[in-house]
Coordinates of C-alpha atoms in Angstrom, one line a residue:
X1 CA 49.7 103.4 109.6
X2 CA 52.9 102.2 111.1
X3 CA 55.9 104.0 111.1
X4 CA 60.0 102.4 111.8
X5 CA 63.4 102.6 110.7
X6 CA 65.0 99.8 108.2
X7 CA 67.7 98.1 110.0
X8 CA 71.3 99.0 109.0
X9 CA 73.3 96.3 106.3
X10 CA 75.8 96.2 109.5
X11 CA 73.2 95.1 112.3
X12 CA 71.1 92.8 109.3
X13 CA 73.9 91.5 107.7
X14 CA 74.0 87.7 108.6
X15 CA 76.6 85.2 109.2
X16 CA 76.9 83.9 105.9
X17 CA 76.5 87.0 104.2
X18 CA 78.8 88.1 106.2
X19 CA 81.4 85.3 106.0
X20 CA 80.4 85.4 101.4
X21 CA 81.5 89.0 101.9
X22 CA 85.2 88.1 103.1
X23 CA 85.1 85.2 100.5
X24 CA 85.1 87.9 98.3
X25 CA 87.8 90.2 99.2
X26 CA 90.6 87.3 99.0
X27 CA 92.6 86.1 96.1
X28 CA 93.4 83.1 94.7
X29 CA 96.6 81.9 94.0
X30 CA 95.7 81.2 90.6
X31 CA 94.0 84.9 90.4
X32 CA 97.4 86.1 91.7
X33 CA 99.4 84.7 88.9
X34 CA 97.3 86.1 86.0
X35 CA 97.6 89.5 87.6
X36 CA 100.5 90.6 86.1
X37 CA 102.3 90.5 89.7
X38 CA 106.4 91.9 88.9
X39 CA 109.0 89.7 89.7
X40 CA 111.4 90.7 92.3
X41 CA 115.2 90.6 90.8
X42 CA 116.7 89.1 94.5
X43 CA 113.5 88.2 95.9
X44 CA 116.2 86.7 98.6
X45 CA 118.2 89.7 99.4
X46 CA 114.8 91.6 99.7
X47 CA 113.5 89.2 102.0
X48 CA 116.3 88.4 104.3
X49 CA 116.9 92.8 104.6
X50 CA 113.2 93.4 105.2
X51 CA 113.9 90.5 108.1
X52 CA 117.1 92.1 109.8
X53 CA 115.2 95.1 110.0
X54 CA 112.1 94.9 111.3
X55 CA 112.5 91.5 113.2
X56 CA 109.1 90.1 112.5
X57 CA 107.2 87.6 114.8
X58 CA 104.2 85.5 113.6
X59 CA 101.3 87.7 112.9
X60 CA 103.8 90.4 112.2
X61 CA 103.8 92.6 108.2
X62 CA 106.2 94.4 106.7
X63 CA 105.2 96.5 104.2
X64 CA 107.9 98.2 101.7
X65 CA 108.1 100.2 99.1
X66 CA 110.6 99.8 95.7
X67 CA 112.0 102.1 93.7
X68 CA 112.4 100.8 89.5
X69 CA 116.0 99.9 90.7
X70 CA 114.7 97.1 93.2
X71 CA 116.2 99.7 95.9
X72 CA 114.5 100.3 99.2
X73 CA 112.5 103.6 99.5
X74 CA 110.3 103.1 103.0
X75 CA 109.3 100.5 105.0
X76 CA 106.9 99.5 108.1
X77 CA 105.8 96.9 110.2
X78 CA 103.0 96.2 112.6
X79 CA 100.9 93.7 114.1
X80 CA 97.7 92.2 112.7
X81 CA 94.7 93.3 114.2
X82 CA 91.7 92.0 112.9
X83 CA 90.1 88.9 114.2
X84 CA 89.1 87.6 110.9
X85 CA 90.9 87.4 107.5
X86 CA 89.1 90.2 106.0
X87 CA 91.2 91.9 103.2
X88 CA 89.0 95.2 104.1
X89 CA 90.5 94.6 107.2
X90 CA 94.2 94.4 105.9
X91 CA 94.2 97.3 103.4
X92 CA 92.9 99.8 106.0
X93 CA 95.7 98.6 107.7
X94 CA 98.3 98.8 105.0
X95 CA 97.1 101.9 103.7
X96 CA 97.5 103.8 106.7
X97 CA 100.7 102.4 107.1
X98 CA 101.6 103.6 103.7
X99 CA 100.5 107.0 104.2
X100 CA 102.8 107.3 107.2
X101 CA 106.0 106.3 105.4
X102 CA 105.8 107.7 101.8
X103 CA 104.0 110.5 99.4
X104 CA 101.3 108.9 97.0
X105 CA 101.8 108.8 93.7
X106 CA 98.2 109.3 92.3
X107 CA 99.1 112.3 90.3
X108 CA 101.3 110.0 88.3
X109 CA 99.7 108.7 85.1
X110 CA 101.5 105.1 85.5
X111 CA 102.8 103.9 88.9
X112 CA 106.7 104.0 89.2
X113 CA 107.2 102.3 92.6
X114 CA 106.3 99.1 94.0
X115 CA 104.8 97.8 96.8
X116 CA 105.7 94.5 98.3
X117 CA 104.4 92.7 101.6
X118 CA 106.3 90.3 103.7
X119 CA 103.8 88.0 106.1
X120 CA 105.4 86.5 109.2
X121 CA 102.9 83.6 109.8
X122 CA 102.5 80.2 111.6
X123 CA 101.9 77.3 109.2
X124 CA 103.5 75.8 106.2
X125 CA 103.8 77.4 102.6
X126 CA 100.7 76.4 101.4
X127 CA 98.0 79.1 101.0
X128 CA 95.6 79.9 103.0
X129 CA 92.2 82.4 103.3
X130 CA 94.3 84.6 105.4
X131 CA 97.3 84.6 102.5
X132 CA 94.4 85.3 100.1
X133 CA 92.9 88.1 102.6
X134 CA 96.2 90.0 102.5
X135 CA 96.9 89.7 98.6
X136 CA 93.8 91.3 98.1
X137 CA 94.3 94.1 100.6
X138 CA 97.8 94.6 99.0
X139 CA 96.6 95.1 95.7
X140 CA 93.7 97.6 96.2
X141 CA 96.0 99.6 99.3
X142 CA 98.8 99.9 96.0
X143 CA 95.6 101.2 93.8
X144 CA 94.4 103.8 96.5
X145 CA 98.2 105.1 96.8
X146 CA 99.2 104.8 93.2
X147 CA 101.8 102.4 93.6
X148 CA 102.5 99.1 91.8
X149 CA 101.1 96.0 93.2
X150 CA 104.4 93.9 93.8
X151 CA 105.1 90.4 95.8
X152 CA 103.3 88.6 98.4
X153 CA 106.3 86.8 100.9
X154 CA 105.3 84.6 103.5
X155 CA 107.5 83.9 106.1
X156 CA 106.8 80.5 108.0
X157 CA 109.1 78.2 110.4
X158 CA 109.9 76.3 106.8
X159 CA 111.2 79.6 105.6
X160 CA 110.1 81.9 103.2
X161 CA 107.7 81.7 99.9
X162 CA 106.7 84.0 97.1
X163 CA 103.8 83.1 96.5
X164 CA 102.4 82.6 93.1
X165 CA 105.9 82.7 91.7
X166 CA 106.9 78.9 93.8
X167 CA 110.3 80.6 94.7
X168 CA 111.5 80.3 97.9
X169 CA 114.6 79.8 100.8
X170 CA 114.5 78.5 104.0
X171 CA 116.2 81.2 105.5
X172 CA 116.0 83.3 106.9
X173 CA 112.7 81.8 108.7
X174 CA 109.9 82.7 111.1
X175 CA 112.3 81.1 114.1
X176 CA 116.2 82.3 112.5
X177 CA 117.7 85.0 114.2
X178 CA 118.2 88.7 112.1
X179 CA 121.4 89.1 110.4
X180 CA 123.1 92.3 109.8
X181 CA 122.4 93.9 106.4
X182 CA 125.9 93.8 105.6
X183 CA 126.0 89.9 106.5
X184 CA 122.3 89.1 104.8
X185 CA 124.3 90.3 101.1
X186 CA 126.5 87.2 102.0
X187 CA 124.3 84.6 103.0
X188 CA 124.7 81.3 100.7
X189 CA 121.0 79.8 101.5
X190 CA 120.6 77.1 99.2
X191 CA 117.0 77.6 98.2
X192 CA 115.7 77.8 94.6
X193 CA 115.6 81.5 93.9
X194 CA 117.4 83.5 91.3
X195 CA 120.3 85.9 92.2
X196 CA 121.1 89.3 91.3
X197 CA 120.4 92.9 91.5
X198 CA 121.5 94.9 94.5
X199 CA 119.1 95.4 96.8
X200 CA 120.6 94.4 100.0
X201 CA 123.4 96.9 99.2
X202 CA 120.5 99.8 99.0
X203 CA 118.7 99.1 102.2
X204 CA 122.1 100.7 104.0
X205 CA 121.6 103.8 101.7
X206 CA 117.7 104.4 101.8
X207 CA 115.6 102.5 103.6
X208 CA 113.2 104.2 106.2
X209 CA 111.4 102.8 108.7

């Protein structure tokens, strides 16, 4: 009679297993669409805000957090991490970022505020793994923290993309410099994106950092 210990899933998982598993916690554009994702009103004034205040470099995200009203209610940003594109990976991260700026809302019976993520990147607009990675860590951080699983915004030297929605600007941009708030509610950028709403003008009020 012999007697041993099984080894662990983590020290006998193998590459491909490994790499099937990752495959598996991304999303594809396509799967984004049919989610049911909200549009944003000004997807522009969000965007170019969310860039005058945090400043993000490639491999920088901003998480942020909307009210019903499109207004502001907390914010962070903060460096990628992980090696690989693993959306496990990114929801840790979001969710802990999450918890540090805003109150869940699990006791809620249907979410009232909504999440949105802004990707600085290197690259073009076209999606990637790593796009995929991050739209599945977005939507499962918003379903641990009761919130509403809102846009995924790349920001790329082209300038910046919802993606699933094929709405976009080219600035502000991964290389533009930050604008004042007040001056981002003014800017003219010639991109095909809707207009309206007020968010800009509720960043001054209530965003948090």
């Amino acid at each position: 009679m012999t007697f041993g210990f099984a080894p662990s899933p983590a020290t006998s998982m193998s590459p491909a297993t490994d790499s099937a598993n990752r495959l598996a916690r991304m999303l594809e554009p396509a799967e984004w669409a049919a989610a049911g994702i909200p549009l944003l009103r000004s997807p522009r004034e969000v965007v170019s805000g969310l860039h005058s205040r945090h400043r993000p470099i490639p491999q920088t995200a901003v998480v942020a957090v909307l009210d019903h009203e499109e207004r502001l209610t907390a914010s962070a940003s903060f460096a990628r991490r992980s090696v690989t594109a693993d959306g496990w990976e990114f929801r840790n991260a979001l969710l802990a970022h999450l918890r540090r700026v805003i109150p869940h809302d699990l006791r809620r019976r249907t979410p009232v505020r909504t999440a949105v993520l802004l990707y600085c990147r290197e690259g073009d607009e076209r999606w990637t793994e790593e796009d995929g990675a991050w739209m599945w860590g977005l939507r499962d951080a918003c379903t641990l923290h009761g919130l509403r699983c809102g846009a995924y915004i790349t920001l790329t030297r082209g300038g910046w993309q919802v993606l699933g929605e094929g709405r976009g600007g080219r600035r502000p941009n991964s290389t533009s410099q930050p604008t004042s708030l007040a001056d981002a509610a003014l800017d003219q950028d010639p991109g095909p994106v809707r207009t309206g709403g007020g968010a800009v003008q509720a960043l001054h009020r209530t965003a948090a950092r």
